XYZ file of C-alpha atoms in Angstrom:
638
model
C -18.865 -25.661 -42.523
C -18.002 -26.221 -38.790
C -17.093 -22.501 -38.525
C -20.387 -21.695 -40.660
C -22.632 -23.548 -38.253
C -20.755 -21.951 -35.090
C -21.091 -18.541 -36.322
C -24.640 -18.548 -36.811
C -25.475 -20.329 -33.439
C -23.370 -17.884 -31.034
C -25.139 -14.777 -33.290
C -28.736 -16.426 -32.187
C -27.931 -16.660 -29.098
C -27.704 -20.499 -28.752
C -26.095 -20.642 -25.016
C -22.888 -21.228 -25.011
C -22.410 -24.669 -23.117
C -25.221 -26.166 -26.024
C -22.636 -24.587 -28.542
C -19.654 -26.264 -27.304
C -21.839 -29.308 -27.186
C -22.061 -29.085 -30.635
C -18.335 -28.418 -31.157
C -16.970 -31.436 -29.180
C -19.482 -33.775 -30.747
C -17.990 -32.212 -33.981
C -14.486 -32.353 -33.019
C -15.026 -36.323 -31.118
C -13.324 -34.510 -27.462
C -14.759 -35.010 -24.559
C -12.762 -32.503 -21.758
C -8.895 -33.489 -21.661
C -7.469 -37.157 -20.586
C -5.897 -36.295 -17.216
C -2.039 -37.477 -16.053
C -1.736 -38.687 -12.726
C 1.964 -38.826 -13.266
C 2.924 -35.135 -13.845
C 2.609 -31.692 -12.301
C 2.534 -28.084 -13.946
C 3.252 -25.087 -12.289
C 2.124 -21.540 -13.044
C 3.248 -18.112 -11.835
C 0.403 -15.781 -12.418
C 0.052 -11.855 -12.264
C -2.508 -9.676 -12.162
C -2.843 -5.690 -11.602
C -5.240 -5.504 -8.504
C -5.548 -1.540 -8.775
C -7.195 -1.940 -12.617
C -9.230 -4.105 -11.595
C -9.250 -7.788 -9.117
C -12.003 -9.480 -11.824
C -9.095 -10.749 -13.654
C -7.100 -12.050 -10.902
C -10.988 -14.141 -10.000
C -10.766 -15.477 -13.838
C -7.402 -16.663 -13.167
C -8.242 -18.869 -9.984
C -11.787 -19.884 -11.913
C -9.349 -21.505 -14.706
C -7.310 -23.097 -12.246
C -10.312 -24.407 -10.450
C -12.195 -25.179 -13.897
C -9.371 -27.304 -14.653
C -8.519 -29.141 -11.399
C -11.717 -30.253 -11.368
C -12.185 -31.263 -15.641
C -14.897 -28.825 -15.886
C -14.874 -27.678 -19.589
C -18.021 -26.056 -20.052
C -16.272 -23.003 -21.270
C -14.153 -24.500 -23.410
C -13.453 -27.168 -26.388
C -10.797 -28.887 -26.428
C -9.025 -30.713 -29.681
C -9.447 -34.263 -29.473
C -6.747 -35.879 -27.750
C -5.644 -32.970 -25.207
C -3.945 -33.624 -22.158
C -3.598 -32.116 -19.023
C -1.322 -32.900 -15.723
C -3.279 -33.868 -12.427
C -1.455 -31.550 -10.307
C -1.491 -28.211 -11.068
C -0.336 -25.239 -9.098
C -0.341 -21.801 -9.083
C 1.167 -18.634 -7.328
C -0.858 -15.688 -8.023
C 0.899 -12.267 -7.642
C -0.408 -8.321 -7.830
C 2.539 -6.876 -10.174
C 1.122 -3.501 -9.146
C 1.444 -2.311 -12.452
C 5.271 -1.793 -11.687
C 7.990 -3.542 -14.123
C 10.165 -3.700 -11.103
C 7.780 -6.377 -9.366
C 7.345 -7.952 -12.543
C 10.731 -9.268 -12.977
C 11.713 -9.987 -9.180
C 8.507 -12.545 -10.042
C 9.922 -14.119 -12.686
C 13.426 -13.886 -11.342
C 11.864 -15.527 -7.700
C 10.158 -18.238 -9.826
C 12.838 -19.171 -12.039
C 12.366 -22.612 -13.139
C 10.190 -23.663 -10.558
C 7.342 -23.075 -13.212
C 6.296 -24.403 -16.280
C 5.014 -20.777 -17.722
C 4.216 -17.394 -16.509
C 0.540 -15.755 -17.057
C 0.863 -12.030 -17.744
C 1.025 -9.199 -17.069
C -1.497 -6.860 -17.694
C 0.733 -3.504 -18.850
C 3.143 -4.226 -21.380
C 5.654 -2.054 -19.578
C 5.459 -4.666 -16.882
C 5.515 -7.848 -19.396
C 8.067 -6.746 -21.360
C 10.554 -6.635 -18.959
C 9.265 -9.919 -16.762
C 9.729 -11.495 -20.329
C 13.598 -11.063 -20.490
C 14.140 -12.040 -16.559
C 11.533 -15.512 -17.586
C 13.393 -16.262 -20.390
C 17.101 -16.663 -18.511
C 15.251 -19.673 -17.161
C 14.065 -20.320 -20.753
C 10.393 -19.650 -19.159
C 7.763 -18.438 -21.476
C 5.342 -15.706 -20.589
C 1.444 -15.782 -22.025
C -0.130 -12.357 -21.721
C -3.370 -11.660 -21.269
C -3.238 -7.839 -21.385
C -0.359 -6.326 -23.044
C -0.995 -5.559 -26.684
C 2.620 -3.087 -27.352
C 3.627 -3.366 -31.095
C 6.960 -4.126 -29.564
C 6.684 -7.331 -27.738
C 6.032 -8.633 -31.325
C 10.022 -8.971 -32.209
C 10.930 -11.991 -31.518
C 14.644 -11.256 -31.873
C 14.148 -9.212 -28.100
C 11.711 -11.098 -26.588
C 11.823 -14.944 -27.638
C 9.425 -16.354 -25.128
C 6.577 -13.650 -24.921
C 3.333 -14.846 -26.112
C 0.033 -13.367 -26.097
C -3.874 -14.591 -25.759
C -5.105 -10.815 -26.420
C -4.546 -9.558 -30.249
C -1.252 -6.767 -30.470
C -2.515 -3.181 -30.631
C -2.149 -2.593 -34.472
C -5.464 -3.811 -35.141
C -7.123 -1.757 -32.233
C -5.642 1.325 -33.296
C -6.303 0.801 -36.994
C -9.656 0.262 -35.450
C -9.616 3.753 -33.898
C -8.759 5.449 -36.831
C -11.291 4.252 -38.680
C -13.711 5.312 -36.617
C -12.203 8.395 -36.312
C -12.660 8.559 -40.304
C -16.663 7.248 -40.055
C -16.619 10.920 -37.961
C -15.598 13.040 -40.303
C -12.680 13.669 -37.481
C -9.723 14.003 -40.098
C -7.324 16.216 -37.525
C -6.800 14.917 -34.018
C -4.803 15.068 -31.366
C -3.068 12.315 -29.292
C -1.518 11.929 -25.735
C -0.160 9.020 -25.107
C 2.045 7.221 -22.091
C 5.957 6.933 -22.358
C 5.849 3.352 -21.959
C 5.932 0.983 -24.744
C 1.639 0.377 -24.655
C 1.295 4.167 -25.429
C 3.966 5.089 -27.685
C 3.502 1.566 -29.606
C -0.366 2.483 -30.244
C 0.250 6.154 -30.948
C 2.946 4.924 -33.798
C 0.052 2.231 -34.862
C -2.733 4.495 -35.279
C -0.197 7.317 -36.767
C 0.592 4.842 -39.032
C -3.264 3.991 -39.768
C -5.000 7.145 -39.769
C -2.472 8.344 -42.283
C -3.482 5.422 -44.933
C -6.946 6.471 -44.519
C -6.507 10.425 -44.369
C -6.745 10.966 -40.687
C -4.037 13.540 -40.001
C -2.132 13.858 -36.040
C -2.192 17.096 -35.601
C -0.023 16.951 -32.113
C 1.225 14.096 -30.857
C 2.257 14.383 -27.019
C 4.032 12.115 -24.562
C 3.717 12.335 -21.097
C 5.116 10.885 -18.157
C 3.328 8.625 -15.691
C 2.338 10.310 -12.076
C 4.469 13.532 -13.372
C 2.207 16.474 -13.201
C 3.678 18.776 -15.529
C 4.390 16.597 -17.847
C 0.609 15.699 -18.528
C -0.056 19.755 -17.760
C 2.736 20.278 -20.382
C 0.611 17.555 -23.319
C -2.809 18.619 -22.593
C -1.716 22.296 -23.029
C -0.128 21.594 -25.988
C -2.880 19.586 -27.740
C -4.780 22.349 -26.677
C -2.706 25.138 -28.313
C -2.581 22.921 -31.382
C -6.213 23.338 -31.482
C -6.603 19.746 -31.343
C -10.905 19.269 -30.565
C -11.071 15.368 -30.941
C -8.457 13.710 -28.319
C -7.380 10.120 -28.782
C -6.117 9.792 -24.802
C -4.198 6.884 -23.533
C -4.110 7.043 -20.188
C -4.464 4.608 -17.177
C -6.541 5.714 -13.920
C -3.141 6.507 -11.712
C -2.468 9.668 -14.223
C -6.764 10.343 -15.616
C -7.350 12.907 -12.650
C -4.553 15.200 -13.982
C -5.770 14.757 -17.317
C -9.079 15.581 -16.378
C -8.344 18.923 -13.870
C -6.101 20.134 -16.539
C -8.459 19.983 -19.729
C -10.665 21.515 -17.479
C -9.310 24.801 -16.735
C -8.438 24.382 -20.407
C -12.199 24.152 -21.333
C -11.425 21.378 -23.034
C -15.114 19.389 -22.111
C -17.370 22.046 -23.721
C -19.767 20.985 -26.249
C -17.076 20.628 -29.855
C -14.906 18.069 -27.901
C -14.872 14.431 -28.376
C -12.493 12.297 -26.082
C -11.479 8.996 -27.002
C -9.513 6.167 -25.356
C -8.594 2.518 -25.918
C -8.398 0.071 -23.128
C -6.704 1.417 -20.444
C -9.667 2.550 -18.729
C -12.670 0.542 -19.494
C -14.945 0.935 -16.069
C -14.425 4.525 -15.084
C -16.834 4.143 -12.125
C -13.904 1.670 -10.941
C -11.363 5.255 -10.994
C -14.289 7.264 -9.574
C -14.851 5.457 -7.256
C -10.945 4.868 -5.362
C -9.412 7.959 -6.724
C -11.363 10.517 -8.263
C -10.985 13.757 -6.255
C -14.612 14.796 -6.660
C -16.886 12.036 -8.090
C -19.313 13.668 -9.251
C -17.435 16.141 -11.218
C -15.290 13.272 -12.603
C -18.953 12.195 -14.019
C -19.463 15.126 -15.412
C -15.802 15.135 -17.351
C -15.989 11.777 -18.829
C -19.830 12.275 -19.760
C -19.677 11.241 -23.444
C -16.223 9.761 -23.889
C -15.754 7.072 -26.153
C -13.798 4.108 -25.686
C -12.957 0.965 -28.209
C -11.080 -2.168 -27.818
C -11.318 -5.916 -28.152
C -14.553 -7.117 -27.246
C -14.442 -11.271 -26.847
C -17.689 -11.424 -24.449
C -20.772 -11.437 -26.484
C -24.068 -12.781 -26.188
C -23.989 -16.204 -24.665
C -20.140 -16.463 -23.716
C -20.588 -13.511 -21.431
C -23.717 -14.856 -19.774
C -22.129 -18.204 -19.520
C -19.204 -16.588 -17.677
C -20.829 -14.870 -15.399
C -22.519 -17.499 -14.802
C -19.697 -19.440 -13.793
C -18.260 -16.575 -12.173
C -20.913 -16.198 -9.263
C -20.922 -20.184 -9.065
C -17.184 -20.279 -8.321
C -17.511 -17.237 -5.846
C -19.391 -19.068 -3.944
C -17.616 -22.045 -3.278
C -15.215 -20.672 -0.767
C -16.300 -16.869 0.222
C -13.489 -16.948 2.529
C -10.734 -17.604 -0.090
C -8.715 -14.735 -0.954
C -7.697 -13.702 -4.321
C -5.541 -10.400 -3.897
C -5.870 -9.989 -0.335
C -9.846 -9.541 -1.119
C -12.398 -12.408 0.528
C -14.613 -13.906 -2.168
C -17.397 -12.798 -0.478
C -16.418 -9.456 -0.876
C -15.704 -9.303 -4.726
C -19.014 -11.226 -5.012
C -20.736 -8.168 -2.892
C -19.511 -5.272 -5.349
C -19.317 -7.578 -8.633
C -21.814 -5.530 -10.400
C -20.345 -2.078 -9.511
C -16.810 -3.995 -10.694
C -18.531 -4.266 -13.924
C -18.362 -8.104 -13.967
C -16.143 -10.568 -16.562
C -14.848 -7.936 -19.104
C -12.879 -9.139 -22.213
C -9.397 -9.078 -20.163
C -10.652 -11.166 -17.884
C -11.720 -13.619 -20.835
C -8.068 -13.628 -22.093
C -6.722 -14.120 -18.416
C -8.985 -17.681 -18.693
C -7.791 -18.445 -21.617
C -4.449 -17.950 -21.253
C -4.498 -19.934 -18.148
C -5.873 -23.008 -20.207
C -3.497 -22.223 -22.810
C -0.317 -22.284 -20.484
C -1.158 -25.149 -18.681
C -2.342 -27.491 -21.536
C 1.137 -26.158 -23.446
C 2.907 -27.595 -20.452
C 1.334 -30.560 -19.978
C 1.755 -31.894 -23.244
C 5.729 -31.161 -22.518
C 5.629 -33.357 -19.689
C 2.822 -36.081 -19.430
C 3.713 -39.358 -20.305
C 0.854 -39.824 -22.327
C 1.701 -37.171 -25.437
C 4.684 -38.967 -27.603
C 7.943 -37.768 -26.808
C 9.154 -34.741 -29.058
C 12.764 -33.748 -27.250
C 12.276 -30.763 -29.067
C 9.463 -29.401 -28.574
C 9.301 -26.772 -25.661
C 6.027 -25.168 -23.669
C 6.444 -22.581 -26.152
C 6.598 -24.336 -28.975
C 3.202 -26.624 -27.777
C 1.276 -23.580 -27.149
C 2.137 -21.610 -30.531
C 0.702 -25.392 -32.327
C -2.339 -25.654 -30.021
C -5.699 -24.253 -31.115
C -9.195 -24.740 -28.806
C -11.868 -22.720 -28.676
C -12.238 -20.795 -25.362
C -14.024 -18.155 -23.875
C -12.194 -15.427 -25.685
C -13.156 -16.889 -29.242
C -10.924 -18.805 -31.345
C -7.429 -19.745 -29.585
C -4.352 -19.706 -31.953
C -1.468 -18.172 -31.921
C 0.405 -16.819 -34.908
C 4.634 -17.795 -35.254
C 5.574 -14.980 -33.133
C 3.412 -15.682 -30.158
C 0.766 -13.221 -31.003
C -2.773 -14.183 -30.989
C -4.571 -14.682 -34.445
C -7.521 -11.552 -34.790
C -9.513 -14.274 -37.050
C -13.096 -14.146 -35.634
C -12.499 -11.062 -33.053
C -14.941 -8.301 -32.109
C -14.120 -4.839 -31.312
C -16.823 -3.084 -29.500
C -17.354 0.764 -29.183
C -18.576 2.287 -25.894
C -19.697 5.223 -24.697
C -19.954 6.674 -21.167
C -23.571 8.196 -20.357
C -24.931 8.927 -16.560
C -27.090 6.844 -15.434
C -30.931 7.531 -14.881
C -30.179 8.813 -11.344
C -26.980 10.440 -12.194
C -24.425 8.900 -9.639
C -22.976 6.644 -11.590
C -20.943 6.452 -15.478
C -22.376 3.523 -16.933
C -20.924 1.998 -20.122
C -23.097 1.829 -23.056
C -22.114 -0.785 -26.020
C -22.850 1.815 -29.026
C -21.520 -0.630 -31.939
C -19.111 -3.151 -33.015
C -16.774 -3.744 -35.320
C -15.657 -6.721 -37.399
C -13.035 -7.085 -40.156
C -15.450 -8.503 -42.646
C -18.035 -5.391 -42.256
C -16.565 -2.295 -40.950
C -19.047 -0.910 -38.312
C -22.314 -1.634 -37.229
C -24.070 1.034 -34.873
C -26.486 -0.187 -32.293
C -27.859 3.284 -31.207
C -26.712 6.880 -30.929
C -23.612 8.346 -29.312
C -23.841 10.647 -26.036
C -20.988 13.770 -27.187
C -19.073 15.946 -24.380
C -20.748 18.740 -22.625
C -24.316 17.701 -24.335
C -27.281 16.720 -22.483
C -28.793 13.956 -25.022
C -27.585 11.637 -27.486
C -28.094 12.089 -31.215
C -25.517 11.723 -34.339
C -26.462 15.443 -35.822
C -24.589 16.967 -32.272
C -21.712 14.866 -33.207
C -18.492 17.626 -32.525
C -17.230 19.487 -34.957
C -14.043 21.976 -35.145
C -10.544 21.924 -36.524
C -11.336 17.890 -37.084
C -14.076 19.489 -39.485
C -13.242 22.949 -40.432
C -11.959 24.098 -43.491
C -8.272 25.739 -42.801
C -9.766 29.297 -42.221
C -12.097 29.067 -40.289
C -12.669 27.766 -36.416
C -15.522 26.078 -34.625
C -18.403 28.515 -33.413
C -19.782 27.197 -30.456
C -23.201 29.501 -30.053
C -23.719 28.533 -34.272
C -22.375 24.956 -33.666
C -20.689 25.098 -37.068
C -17.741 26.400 -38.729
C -17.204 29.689 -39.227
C -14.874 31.375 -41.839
C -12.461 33.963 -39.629
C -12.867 37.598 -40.254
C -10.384 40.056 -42.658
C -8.197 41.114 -39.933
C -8.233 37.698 -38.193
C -6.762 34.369 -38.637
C -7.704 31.005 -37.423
C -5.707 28.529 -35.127
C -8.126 25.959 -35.762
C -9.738 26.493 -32.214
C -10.831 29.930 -32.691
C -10.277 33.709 -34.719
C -7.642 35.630 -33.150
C -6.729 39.618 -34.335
C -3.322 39.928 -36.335
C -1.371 41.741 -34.026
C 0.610 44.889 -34.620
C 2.840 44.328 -38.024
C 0.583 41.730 -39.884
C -2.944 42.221 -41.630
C -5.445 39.947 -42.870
C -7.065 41.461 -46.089
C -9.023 38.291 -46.669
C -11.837 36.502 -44.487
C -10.641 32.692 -43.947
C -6.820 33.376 -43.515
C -4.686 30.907 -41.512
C -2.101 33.330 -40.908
C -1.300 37.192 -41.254
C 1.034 38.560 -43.424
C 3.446 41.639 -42.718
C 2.967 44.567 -44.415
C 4.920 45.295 -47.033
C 5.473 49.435 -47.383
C 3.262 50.287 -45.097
C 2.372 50.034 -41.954
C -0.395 48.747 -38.815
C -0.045 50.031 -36.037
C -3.418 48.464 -33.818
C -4.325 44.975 -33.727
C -6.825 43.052 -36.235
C -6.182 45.035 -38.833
C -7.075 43.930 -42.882
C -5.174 45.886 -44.360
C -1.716 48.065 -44.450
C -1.886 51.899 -43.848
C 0.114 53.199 -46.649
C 2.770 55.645 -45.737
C 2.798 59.204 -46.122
C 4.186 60.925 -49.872
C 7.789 59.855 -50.482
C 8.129 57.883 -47.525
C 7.648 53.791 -46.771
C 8.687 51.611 -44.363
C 11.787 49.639 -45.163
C 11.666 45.921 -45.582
C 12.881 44.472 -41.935
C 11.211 46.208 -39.828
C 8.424 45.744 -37.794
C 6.003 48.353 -39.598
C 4.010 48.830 -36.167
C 4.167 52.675 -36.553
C 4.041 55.437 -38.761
C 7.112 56.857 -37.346
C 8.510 53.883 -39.009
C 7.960 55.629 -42.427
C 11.609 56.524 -44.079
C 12.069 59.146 -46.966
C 12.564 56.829 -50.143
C 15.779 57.894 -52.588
C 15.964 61.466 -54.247
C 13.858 62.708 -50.858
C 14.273 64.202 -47.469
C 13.170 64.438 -44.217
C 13.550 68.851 -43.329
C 12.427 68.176 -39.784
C 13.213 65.131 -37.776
C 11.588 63.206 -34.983
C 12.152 65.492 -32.020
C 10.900 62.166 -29.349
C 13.672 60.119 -31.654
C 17.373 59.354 -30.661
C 19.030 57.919 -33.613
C 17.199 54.792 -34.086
C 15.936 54.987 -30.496
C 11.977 56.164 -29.732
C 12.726 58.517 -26.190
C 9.523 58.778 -25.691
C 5.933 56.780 -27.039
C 4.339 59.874 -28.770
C 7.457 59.701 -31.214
C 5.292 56.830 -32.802
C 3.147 59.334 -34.236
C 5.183 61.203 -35.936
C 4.414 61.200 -39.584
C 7.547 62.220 -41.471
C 6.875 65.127 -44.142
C 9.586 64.089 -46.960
C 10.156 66.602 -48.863
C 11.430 66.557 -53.078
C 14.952 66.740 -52.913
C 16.417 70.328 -53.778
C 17.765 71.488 -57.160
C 21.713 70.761 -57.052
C 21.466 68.191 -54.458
C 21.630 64.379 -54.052
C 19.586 62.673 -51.791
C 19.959 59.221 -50.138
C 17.133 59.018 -48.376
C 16.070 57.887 -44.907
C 17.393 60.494 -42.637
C 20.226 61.626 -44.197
C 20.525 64.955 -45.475
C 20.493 66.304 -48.919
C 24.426 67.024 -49.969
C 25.934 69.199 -53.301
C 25.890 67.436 -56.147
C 28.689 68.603 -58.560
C 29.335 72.003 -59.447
C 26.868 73.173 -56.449
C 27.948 74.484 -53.087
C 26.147 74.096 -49.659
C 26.480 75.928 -46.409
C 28.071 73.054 -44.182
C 27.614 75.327 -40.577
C 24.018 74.760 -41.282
C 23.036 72.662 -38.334
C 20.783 70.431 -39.982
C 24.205 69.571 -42.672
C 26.338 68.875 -39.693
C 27.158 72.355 -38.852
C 26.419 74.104 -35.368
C 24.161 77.314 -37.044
C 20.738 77.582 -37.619
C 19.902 78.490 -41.065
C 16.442 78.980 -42.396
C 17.526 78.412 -45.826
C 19.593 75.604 -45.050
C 18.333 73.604 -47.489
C 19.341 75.368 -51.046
C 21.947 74.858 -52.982
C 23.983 77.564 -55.005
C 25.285 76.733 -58.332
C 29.394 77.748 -58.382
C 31.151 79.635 -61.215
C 33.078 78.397 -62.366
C 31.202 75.094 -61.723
C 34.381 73.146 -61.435
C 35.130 75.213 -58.349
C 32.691 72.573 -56.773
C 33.308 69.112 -56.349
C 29.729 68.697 -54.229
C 29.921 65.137 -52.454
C 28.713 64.075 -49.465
C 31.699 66.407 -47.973
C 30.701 69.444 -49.357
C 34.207 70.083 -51.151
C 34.900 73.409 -52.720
């Protein structure tokens, strides 16, 4: 009933500090009972390059709590929490390297860890944390792999694991008719565990990977080598995970690709979520980057809605203004407070940062205040995977392995339009999803290389198409391929040379079989001339190709043809004229000549029979008397 009432308060807007109100007159807490006889320590990392708003959540919690201020929050009756608490806030820099000296140069010198944001970097700060039996509570990673608790014991998580976002994805993908897609993804374990995730989804609900491609981060040719080959796949709807360090390859590649013509869609999960933010520090040309991303779509977990978000911004622009001189990241207050907006404000990372922070701290406190009865078993990890408190990220619980519980989440979908004035990519909340409905749209979807919004210019090509055919840009729809052409699922290309297509919506050419085509985007087989066909093997490009079948001959032979070698290229039209083979003779066909069969003789000096003479009747056989005189055979004997 509690949940009930909740529910349908946040979804009319009831402001959030009148909801938790509610709550904690509900739940009998009042904010935390505060220790005067313990201390917590927390090592903290953020990623300043994504983006410094989490790194601001981070010292808002700390501040929030230092001072009992728990108007974001509700707290189970009876929580505790340690008068002294630290923190040392680090930018990881989105390497793993710097990750683990952190947790290495910690040690046990704190209670928990908060972070990191890239799971490449948490996984491995996990392992160094945990040889000081340190937990780690992340508020960004989301890899399938940091799930096993057999290799990482002490990793915990206040955002949910990617399985659900990419089951999510393909979903969507599914509500778009776009059943054959393509995906790029990272070599690290974010990208290839949510390519395996939605591989593993789409294919439960029919959405087929058509090319899956790797790349590696900051390598060129690597992401030259996966966008070319999504593109030779004929992949037109692109599930891209990519962070902004590696986007600008991405993007100047599928450009000279055409690859952002209308009968694209690009779509990514979180690991861009502001592109003004890459735009604006690293995009070569802004306003062509605009132009690129115009009508991308991006999904992920949305916690922030209605009056959470505006009570955390709220709180934001209170706490930036305390100090303006205090630096989080190198970066005055008074200068993140300046560019806030153009940041993009408090996005749902930065919610999880806050509520991790909470969530690490309250877990240690109740390790080591006097107040909570003594458990000599229970650990920091152990107190934060039996805690549950409503925060600013929704419902805070934490399943047996660490992971966060999806119960109550939002995913939202976005899509990136220009603004009004067009110098600036502005993020436009299109619909959400929820487990208990599916999706809900809010209003229509900008596509790729369009100029206006609207659900009937929704993309369509090889995600659409029928195997056959290919998208036709000037029709906008799908077009059945041509006899004489096949489809790649990007466009109709001519059979070449060897192959024909006799039928309109062919996916391949076949060769020809007797016959021969000898010009490209041909439908069907030019048959060979009388007695003659081409044998099975070859490449039946030619007419020269053309051998005399069994029981015929070929009188004159190629004169531009050396053996089996072509001397010269106008030996490729020469039509062989096989002839009937002779009375008294056996013929093998091909180019062999016609030899005495028995009881018939042959004159062997006849040039064309081996012999250095010409003969103009070369090719007639004499019967022998007696007839036994004549043994015939492919040696003439007599």
């Amino acid at each position: 009933q509690l949940f009930v009432l909740a529910y349908g308060m946040r979804r009319a807007s009831l402001p959030l500090g009148a909801l938790l109100a509610v709550l904690a007159a509900a739940w009998g807490c009042e904010g935390f009972q505060v220790d005067p006889s313990c201390s917590v320590s927390l090592g903290i990392t953020a990623w300043n390059q994504f983006s410094p708003v989490q790194a601001v959540a981070a010292q808002m919690a700390v501040w929030d709590i230092q001072s009992a201020h728990t108007g974001l929050v509700a707290l189970p009756s009876g929580a505790v929490m340690c008068k002294n608490l630290s923190f040392s806030l680090i930018d990881t820099l989105g390497k793993p390297a710097v990750g683990i000296g952190a947790a290495l140069n910690w040690g046990s010198s704190v209670d928990a860890i908060v972070g990191s944001y890239r799971s490449a970097v948490s996984g491995p700060m996990s392992l160094a944390a945990t040889i000081n039996d340190v937990p780690v509570v992340s508020w960004g990673s989301t890899a399938a792999s940091l799930s096993d608790k057999g290799s990482y014991p002490l990793f915990h998580r206040t955002i949910p694991p990617d399985a659900v976002a990419a089951a999510v994805m393909a979903e969507m993908c599914l509500r778009f008719n776009f059943t054959r897609v393509g995906v790029m993804f990272l070599n690290d374990p974010w990208g290839s565990g949510y390519a395996n995730d939605f591989a593993t989804a789409g294919a439960s609900l029919g959405v087929e990977v058509i090319s899956n491609q790797q790349y590696i981060s900051e390598d060129a040719s690597s992401i030259r080598e996966a966008v070319g080959a999504l593109h030779e796949a004929g992949a037109r709807v692109v599930i891209c995970m990519v962070f902004d360090t590696d986007l600008q390859e991405v993007l100047d590649i599928a450009e000279e690709l055409g690859m952002f013509s209308p009968g694209y869609s690009w779509m990514t999960p979180d690991g861009v979520t502001f592109p003004e933010t890459f735009i604006s520090s690293l995009a070569r040309d802004p306003a062509k980057a605009r132009v690129q991303l115009s009508g991308w779509l991006s999904t992920y977990v949305r916690p922030l809605f209605g009056g959470a978000q505006a009570a955390m911004e709220a709180r934001a622009r209170e706490f930036l203004a305390v100090n303006g001189s205090r630096l989080v990241l190198g970066q005055k207050h008074s200068e993140i407070a300046g560019r806030w907006d153009a940041l993009g404000g408090y996005d749902g990372f930065a919610a999880f940062m806050y509520d991790a922070v909470w969530l690490a701290a309250l877990g240690a406190s109740r390790v080591k205040s006097s107040l909570t009865a003594r458990r000599a078993t229970k650990t920091v990890s152990e107190e934060m995977k039996g805690m549950q408190f409503t925060g600013v990220s929704g419902n805070v619980q934490l399943l047996a392995n660490g992971d966060r519980s999806g119960d109550g989440l939002e995913y939202a979908v976005f899509n990136w339009v220009p603004s009004e004035t067009g110098d600036a990519l502005k993020v436009i909340e299109i619909g959400t999803w929820q487990s208990s409905r599916s999706f809900q749209w809010i209003t229509d979807p900008l596509w790729p290389g369009v100029k206006e919004p609207g659900w009937e210019r929704i993309p369509v090509g090889i995600a659409l198409c029928d195997p056959g055919s290919a998208f036709n840009v000037t029709a906008n729809e799908c077009v059945a391929c041509s006899p004489g052409h096949y489809s790649t699922g990007l466009d109709c290309r001519e059979c070449e040379r060897g192959r024909v297509a006799p039928d309109s919506g062919m996916v391949k050419c076949v060769p020809c079989k007797g016959g021969y085509a000898d010009r490209a985007g041909m439908s069907e087989c030019t048959a060979c001339p009388d007695n003659s066909e081409v044998a099975p093997g070859s490449p039946a490009q030619a007419v020269s190709e053309c051998a005399c079948l069994p029981h015929s001959y070929l009188p004159v032979l190629n004169p531009w043809a050396n053996g089996s070698n072509m001397t010269d290229p106008r030996g490729l039209d020469f039509a062989p004229e096989c002839k009937r083979c002779p009375a008294g003779a056996v013929c093998d066909g091909g180019l062999t000549p016609p030899y005495p069969t028995l009881g018939y003789w042959g004159d062997r000096a006849c040039g064309r029979l081996g012999g250095d003479r010409e003969c103009p009747d070369w090719n007639v056989f004499v019967q022998c008397s007696p007839e036994e005189a004549c043994a015939g055979g492919r040696d003439f004997a007599c």
